[in-house]
Tab-separated table of C-alpha atoms and ligand atoms in Angstrom:
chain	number	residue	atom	x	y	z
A	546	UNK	CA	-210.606	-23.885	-142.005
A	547	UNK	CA	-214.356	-22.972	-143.237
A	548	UNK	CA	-212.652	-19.910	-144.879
A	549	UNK	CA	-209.892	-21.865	-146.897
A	550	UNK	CA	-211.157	-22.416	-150.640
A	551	UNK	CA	-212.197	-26.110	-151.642
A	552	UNK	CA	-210.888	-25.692	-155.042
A	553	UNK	CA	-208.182	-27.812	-155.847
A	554	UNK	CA	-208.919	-30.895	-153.756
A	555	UNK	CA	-210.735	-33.875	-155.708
A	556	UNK	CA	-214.729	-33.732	-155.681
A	557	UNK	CA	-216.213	-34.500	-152.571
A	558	UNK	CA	-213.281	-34.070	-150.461
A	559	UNK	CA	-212.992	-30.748	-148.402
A	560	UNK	CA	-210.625	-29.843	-145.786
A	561	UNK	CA	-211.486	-30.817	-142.569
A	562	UNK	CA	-213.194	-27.933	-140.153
A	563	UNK	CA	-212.724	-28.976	-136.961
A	564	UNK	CA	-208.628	-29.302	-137.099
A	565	UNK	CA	-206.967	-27.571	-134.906
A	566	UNK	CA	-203.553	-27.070	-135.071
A	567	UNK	CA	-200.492	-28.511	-137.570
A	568	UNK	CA	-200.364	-28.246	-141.592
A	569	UNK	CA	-203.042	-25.987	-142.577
A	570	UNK	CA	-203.736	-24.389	-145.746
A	571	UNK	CA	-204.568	-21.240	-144.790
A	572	UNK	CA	-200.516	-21.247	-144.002
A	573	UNK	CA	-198.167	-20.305	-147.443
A	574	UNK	CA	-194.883	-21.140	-147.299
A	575	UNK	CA	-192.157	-20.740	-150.788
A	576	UNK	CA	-195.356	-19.603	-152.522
A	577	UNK	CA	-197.665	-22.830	-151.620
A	578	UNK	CA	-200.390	-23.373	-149.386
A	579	UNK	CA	-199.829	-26.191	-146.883
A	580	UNK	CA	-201.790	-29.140	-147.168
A	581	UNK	CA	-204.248	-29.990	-143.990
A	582	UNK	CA	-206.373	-32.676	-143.175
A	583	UNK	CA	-208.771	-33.591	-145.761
A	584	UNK	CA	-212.920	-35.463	-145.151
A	585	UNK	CA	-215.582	-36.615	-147.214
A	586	UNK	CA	-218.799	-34.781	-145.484
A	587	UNK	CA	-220.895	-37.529	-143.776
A	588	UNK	CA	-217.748	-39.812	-143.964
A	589	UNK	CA	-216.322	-41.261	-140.439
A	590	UNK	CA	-212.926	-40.765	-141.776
A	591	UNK	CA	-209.949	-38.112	-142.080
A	592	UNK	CA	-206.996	-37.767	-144.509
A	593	UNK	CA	-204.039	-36.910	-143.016
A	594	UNK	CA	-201.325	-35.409	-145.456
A	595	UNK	CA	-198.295	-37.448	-145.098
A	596	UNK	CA	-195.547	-35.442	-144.178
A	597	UNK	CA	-192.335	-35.314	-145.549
A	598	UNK	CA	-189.497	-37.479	-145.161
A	599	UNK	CA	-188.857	-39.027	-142.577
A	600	UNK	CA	-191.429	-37.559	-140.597
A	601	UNK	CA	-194.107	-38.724	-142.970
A	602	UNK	CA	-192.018	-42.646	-142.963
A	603	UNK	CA	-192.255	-43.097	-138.801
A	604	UNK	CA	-195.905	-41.669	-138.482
A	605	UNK	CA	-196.938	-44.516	-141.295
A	606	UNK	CA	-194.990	-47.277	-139.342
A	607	UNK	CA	-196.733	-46.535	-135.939
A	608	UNK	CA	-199.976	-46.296	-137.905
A	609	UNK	CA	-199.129	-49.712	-139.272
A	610	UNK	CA	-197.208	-51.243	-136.407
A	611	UNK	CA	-200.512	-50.952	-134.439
A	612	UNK	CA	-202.978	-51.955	-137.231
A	613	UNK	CA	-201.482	-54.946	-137.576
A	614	UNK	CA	-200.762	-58.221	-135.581
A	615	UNK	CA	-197.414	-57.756	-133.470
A	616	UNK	CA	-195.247	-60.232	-135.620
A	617	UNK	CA	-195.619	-58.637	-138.468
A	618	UNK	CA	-194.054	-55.075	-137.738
A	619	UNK	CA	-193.401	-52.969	-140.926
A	620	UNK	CA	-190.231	-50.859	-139.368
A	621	UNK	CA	-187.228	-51.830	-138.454
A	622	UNK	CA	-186.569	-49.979	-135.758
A	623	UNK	CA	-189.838	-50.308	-133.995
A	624	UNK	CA	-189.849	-54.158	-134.653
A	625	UNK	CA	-188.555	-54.434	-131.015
A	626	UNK	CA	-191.753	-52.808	-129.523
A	627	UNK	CA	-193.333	-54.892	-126.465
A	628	UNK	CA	-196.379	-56.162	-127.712
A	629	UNK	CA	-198.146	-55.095	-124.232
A	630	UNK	CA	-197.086	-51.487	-125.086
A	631	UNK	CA	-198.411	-52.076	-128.621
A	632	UNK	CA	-202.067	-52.946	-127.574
A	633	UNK	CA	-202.086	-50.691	-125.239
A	634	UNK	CA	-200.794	-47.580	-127.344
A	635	UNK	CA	-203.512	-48.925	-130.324
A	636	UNK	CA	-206.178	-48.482	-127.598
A	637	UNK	CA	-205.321	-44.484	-127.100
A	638	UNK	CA	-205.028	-43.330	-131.084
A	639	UNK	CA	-207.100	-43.163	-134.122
A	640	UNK	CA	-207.956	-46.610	-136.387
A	641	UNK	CA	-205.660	-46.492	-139.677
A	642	UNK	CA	-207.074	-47.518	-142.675
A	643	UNK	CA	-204.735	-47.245	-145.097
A	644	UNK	CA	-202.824	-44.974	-147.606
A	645	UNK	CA	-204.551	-42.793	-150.050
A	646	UNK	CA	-203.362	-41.502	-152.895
A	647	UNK	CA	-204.775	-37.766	-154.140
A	648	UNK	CA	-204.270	-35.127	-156.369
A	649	UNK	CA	-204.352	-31.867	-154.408
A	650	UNK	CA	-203.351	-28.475	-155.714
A	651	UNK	CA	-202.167	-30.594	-158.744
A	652	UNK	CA	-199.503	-32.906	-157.189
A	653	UNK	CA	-200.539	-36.738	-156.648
A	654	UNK	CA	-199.989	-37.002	-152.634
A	655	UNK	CA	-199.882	-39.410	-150.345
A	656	UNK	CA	-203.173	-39.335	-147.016
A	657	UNK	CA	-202.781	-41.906	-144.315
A	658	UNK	CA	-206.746	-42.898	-144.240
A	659	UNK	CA	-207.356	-42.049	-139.896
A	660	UNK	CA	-210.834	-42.589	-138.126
A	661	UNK	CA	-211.784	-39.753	-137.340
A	662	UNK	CA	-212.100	-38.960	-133.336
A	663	UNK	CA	-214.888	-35.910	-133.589
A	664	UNK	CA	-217.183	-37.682	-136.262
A	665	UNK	CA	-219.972	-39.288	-133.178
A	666	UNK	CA	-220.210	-35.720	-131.726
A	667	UNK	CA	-223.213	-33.327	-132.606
A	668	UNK	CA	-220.967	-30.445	-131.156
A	669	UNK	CA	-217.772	-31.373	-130.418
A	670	UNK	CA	-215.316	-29.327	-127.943
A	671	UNK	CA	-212.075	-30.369	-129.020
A	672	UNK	CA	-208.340	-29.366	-127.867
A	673	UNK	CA	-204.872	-29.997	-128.743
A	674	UNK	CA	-202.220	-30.276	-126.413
A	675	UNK	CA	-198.818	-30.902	-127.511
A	676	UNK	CA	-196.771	-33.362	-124.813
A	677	UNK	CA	-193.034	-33.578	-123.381
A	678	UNK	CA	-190.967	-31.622	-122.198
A	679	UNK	CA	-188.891	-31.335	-125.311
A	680	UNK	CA	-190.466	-31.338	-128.870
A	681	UNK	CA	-187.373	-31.883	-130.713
A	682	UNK	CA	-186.076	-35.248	-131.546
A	683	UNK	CA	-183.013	-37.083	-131.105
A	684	UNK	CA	-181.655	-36.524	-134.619
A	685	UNK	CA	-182.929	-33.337	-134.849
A	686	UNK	CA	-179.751	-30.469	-135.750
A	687	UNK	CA	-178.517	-27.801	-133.555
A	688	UNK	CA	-180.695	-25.387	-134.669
A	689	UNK	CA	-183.929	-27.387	-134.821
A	690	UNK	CA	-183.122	-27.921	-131.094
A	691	UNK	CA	-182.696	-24.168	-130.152
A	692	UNK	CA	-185.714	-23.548	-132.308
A	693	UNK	CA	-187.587	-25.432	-129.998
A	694	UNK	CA	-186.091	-24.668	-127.093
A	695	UNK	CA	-186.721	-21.120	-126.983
A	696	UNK	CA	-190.652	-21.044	-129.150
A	697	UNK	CA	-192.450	-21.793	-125.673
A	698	UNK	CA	-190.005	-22.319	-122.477
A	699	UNK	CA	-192.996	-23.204	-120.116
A	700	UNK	CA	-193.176	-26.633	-122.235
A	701	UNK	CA	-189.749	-27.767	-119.941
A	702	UNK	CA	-191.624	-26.704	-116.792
A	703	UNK	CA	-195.297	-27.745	-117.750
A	704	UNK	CA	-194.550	-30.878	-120.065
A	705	UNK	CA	-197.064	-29.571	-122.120
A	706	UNK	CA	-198.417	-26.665	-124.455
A	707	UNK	CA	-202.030	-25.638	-125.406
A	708	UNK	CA	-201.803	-25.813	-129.304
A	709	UNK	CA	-205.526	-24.514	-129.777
A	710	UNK	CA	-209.059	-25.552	-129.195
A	711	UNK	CA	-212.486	-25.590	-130.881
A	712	UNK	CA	-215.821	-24.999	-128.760
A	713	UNK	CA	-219.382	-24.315	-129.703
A	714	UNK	CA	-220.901	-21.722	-126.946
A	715	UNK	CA	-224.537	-21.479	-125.987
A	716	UNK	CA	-225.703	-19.405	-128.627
A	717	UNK	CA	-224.746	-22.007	-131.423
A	718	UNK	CA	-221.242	-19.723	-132.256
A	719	UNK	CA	-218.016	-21.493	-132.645
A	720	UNK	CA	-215.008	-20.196	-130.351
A	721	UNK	CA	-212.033	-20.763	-132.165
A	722	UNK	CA	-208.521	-20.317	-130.002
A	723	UNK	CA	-204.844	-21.237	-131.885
A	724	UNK	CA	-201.134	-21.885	-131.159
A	725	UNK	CA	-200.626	-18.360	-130.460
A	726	UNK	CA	-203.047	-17.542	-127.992
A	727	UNK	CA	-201.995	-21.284	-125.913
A	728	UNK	CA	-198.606	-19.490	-125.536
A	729	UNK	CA	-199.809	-16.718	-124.166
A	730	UNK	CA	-200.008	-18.819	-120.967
A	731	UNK	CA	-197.527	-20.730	-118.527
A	732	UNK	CA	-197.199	-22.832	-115.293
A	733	UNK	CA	-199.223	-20.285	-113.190
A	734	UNK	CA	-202.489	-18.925	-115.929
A	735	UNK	CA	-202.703	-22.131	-118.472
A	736	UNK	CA	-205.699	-23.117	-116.008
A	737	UNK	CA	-207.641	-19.862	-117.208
A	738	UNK	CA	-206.670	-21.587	-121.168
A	739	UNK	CA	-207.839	-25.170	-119.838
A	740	UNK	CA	-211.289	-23.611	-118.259
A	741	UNK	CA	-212.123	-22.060	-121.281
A	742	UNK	CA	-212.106	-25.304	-122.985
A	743	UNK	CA	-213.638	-27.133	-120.299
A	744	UNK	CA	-216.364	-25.213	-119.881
A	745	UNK	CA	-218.471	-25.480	-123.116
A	746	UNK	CA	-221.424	-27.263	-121.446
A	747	UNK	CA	-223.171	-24.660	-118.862
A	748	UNK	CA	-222.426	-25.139	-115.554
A	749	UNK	CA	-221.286	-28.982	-115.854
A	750	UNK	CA	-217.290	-27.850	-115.699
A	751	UNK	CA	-217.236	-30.166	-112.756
A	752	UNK	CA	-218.326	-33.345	-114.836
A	753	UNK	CA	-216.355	-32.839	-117.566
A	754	UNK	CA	-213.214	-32.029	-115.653
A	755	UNK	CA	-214.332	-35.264	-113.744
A	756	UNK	CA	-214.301	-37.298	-116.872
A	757	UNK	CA	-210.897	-36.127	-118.134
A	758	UNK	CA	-209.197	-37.382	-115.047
A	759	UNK	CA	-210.950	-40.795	-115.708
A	760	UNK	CA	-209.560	-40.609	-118.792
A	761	UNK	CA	-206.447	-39.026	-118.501
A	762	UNK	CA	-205.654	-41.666	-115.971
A	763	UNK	CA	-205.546	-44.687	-118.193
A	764	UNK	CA	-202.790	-42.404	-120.644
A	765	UNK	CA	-200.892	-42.472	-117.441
A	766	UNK	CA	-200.836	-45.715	-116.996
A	767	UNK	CA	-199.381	-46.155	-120.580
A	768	UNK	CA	-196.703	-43.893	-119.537
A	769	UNK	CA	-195.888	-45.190	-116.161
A	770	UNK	CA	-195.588	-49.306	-117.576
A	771	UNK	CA	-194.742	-48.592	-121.159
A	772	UNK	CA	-190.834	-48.792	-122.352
A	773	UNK	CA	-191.423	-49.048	-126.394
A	774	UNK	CA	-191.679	-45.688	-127.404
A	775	UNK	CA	-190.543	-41.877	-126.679
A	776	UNK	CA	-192.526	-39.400	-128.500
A	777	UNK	CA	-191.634	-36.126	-129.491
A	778	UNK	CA	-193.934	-33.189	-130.219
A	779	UNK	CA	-196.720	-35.448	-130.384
A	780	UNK	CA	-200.471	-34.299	-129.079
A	781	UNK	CA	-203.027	-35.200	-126.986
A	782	UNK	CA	-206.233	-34.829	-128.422
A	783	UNK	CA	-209.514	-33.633	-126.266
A	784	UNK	CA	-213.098	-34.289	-127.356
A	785	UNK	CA	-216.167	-34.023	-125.657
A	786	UNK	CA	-219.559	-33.473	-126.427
A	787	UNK	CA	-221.111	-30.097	-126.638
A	788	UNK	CA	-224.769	-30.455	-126.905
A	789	UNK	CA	-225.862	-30.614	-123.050
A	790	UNK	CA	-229.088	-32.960	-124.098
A	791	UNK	CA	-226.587	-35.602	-125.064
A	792	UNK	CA	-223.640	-37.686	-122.917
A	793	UNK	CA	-220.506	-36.015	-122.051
A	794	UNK	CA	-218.922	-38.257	-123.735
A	795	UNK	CA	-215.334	-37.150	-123.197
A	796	UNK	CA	-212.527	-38.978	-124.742
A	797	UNK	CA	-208.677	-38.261	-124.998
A	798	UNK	CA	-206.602	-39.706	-128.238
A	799	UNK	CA	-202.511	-39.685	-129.020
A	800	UNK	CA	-202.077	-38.336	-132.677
A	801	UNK	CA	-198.921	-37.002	-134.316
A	802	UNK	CA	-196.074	-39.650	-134.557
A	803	UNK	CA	-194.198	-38.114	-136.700
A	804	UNK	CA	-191.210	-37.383	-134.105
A	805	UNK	CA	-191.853	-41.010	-132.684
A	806	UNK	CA	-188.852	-43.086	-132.131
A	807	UNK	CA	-188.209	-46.646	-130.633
A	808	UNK	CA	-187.499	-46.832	-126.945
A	809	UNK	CA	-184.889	-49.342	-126.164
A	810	UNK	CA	-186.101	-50.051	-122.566
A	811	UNK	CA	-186.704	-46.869	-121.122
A	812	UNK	CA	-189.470	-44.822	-120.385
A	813	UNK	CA	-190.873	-41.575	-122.013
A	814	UNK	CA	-190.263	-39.351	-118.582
A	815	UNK	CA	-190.896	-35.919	-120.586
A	816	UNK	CA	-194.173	-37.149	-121.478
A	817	UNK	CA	-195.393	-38.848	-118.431
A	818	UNK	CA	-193.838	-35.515	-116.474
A	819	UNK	CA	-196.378	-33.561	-118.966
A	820	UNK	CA	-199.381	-35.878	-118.156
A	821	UNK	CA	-198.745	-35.596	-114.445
A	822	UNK	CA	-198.398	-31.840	-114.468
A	823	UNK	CA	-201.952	-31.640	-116.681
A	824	UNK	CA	-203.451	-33.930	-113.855
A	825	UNK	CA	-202.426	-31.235	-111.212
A	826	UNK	CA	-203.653	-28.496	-112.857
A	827	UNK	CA	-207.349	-30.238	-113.775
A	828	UNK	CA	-207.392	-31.673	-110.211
A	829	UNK	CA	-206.771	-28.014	-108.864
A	830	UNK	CA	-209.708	-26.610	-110.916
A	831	UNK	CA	-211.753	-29.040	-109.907
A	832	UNK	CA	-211.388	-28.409	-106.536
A	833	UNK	CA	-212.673	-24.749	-107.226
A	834	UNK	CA	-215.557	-25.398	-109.345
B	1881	ATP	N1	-207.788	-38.979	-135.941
B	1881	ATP	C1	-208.166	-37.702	-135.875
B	1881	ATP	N2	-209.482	-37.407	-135.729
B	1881	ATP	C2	-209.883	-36.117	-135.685
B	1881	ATP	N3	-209.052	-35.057	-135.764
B	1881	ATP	C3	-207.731	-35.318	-135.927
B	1881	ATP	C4	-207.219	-36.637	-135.974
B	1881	ATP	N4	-205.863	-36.553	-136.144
B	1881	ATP	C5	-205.569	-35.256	-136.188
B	1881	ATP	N5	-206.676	-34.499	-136.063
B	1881	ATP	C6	-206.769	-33.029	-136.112
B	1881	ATP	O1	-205.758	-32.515	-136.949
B	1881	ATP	C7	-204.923	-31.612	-136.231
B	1881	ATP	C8	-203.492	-31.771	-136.721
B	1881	ATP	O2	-203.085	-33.103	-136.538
B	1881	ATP	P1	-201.570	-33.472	-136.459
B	1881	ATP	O3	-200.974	-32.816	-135.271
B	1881	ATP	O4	-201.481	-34.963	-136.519
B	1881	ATP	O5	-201.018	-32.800	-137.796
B	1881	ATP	P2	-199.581	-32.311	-138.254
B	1881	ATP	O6	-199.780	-31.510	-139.472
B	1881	ATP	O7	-198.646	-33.472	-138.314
B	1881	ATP	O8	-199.136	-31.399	-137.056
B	1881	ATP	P3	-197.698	-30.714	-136.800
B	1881	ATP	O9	-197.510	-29.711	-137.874
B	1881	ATP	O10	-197.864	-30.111	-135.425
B	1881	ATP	O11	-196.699	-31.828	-136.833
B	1881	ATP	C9	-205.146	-31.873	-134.765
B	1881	ATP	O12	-204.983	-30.713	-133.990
B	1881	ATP	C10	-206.594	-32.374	-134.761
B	1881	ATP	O13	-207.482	-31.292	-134.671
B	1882	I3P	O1	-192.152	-31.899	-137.901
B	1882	I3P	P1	-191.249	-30.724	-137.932
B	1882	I3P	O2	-190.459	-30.533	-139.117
B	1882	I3P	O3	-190.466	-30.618	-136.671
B	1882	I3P	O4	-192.257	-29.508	-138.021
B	1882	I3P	C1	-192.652	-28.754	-136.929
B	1882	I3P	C2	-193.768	-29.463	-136.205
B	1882	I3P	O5	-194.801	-29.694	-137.096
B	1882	I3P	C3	-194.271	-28.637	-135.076
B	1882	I3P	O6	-195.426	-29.224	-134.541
B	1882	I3P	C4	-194.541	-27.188	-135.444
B	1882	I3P	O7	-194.590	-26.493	-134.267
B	1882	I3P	P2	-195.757	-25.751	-133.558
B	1882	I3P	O8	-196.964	-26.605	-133.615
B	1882	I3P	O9	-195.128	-25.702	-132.250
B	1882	I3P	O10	-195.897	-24.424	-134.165
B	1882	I3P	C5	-193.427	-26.562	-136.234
B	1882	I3P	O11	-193.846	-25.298	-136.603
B	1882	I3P	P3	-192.941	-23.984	-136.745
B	1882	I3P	O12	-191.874	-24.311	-137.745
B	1882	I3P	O13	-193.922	-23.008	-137.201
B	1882	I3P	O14	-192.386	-23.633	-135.410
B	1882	I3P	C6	-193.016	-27.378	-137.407
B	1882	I3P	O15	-191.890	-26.822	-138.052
């Protein structure tokens, strides 16, 4: 992100370096950069471009839905949502603020104002990991299904994906990985891809990995009691602290609902399949370390 040009986006803003995967502007598509996540430098806040449609419409409501009190649910069809699964699910994601409303690359666009999740780090070691076992939706067409059937197979068998991470090593350089290198592993390597992440504090793998259980543990629980939501191609975010002369620090965030659909009673088994699997693997590494 460093290398994308500022210009364009309204004084002060800039895009936001330490994304890692979705819209990003370094991406053209019909002639036009993609919009990414925008920040203020200094500010504890992210702009998230809202996306179109009805992709953009669902990711608002479950931004709203959880920012405000349960009776007062802004979408229809998440009005039903249990309001145990509510607090629990506003525990696990990103404060909303608001909308925003921006002129970027000339066009006045609509931000969903997020908190954002790396802003208390001094070096933050942050990974993406997109959940389920299927990351189309329910309405999606025929050929948005094949599409993401066949762009990563292991996601059926692993429940989940490496979409990228961020890292700073020892010598102050940033390692960068993206969506392209996390499918270059599967059910029997993605622990090499996990270590890698794991292991940006010297020698402490064991104490982060120990952490991320801790955490990881409490999304489980979610899974494993709530019946309000199924979520599609959503993410699990990954942050930890880098700089070894401060706490680990090591929290885990949902983000992406823009695939997020009302539940109707059941559970989300794709997911919860995907967070078991990820326990696994980190409980196998640790047993190496
Ligand atoms: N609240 C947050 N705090 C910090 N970083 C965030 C937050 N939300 C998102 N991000 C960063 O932005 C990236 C993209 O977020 P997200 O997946 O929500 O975007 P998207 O454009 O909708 O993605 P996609 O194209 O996969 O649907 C994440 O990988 C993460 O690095
Ligand atoms: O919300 P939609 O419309 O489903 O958009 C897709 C969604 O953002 C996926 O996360 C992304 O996949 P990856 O992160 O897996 O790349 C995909 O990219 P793609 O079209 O490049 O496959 C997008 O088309």
């Amino acid at each position: 992100m460093d290398s994308v040009s500022n210009e364009g986006l309204p004084d002060e803003y800039q895009w936001f370096s330490d994304q890692i995967a979705g819209h990003h502007p370094s991406v053209i598509k019909n002639g036009k950069r993609e919009i990414g996540l925008l920040k203020i430098p200094g500010s504890r806040e992210i702009l998230k471009p809202k996306q179109d449609a009805s992709r953009g419409e669902k990711e608002v409501a479950i931004y709203k839905l959880l920012s405000s009190s349960s009776s007062s649910c802004p979408s229809s069809d998440l009005r039903n949502g249990k309001p145990e699964d509510v607090e629990m699910l506003r525990k696990l994601t990103a404060n909303f603020y608001g909308i925003r409303r921006l002129f970027v690359d000339d066009e006045d666009r609509e931000f969903l104002v997020l908190e954002d999740v790396t802003s208390d780090y001094r070096r933050p070691a942050i990974l993406d990991l997109k959940m389920g076992q299927v990351t189309s939706d329910p309405l999606a067409k025929a050929d948005k299904v094949e599409k993401e059937r066949i762009k990563y197979p292991p996601q059926a068998v692993m429940g989940c994906r490496i979409l990228g991470y961020r890292i700073h090593r020892d010598n102050n350089k940033v390692e960068i990985r993206d969506k392209e290198w996390g499918k270059s592993f599967d059910e029997t390597t993605i622990q090499d891809g996990l270590c890698e992440f794991f292991s940006a504090r010297d020698n402490e793998l064991k104490e982060v990995l120990e952490k991320a259980l801790i955490e990881l543990e409490t999304i489980k629980h979610f899974f494993e009691t709530q019946t309000s939501f199924q979520f599609f191609a959503s993410s699990l975010l990954f942050v930890y602290e880098g700089d070894v002369t401060l706490p680990i620090n090591l929290k885990i965030i949902m983000i992406d609902f823009s695939h997020a659909f009302f539940s109707n009673g059941n559970r989300d088994e794709g997911y919860l399949f995907g967070i078991q699997n990820l326990e696994g693997f980190l409980q196998d590494m640790l047993k190496i370390c």
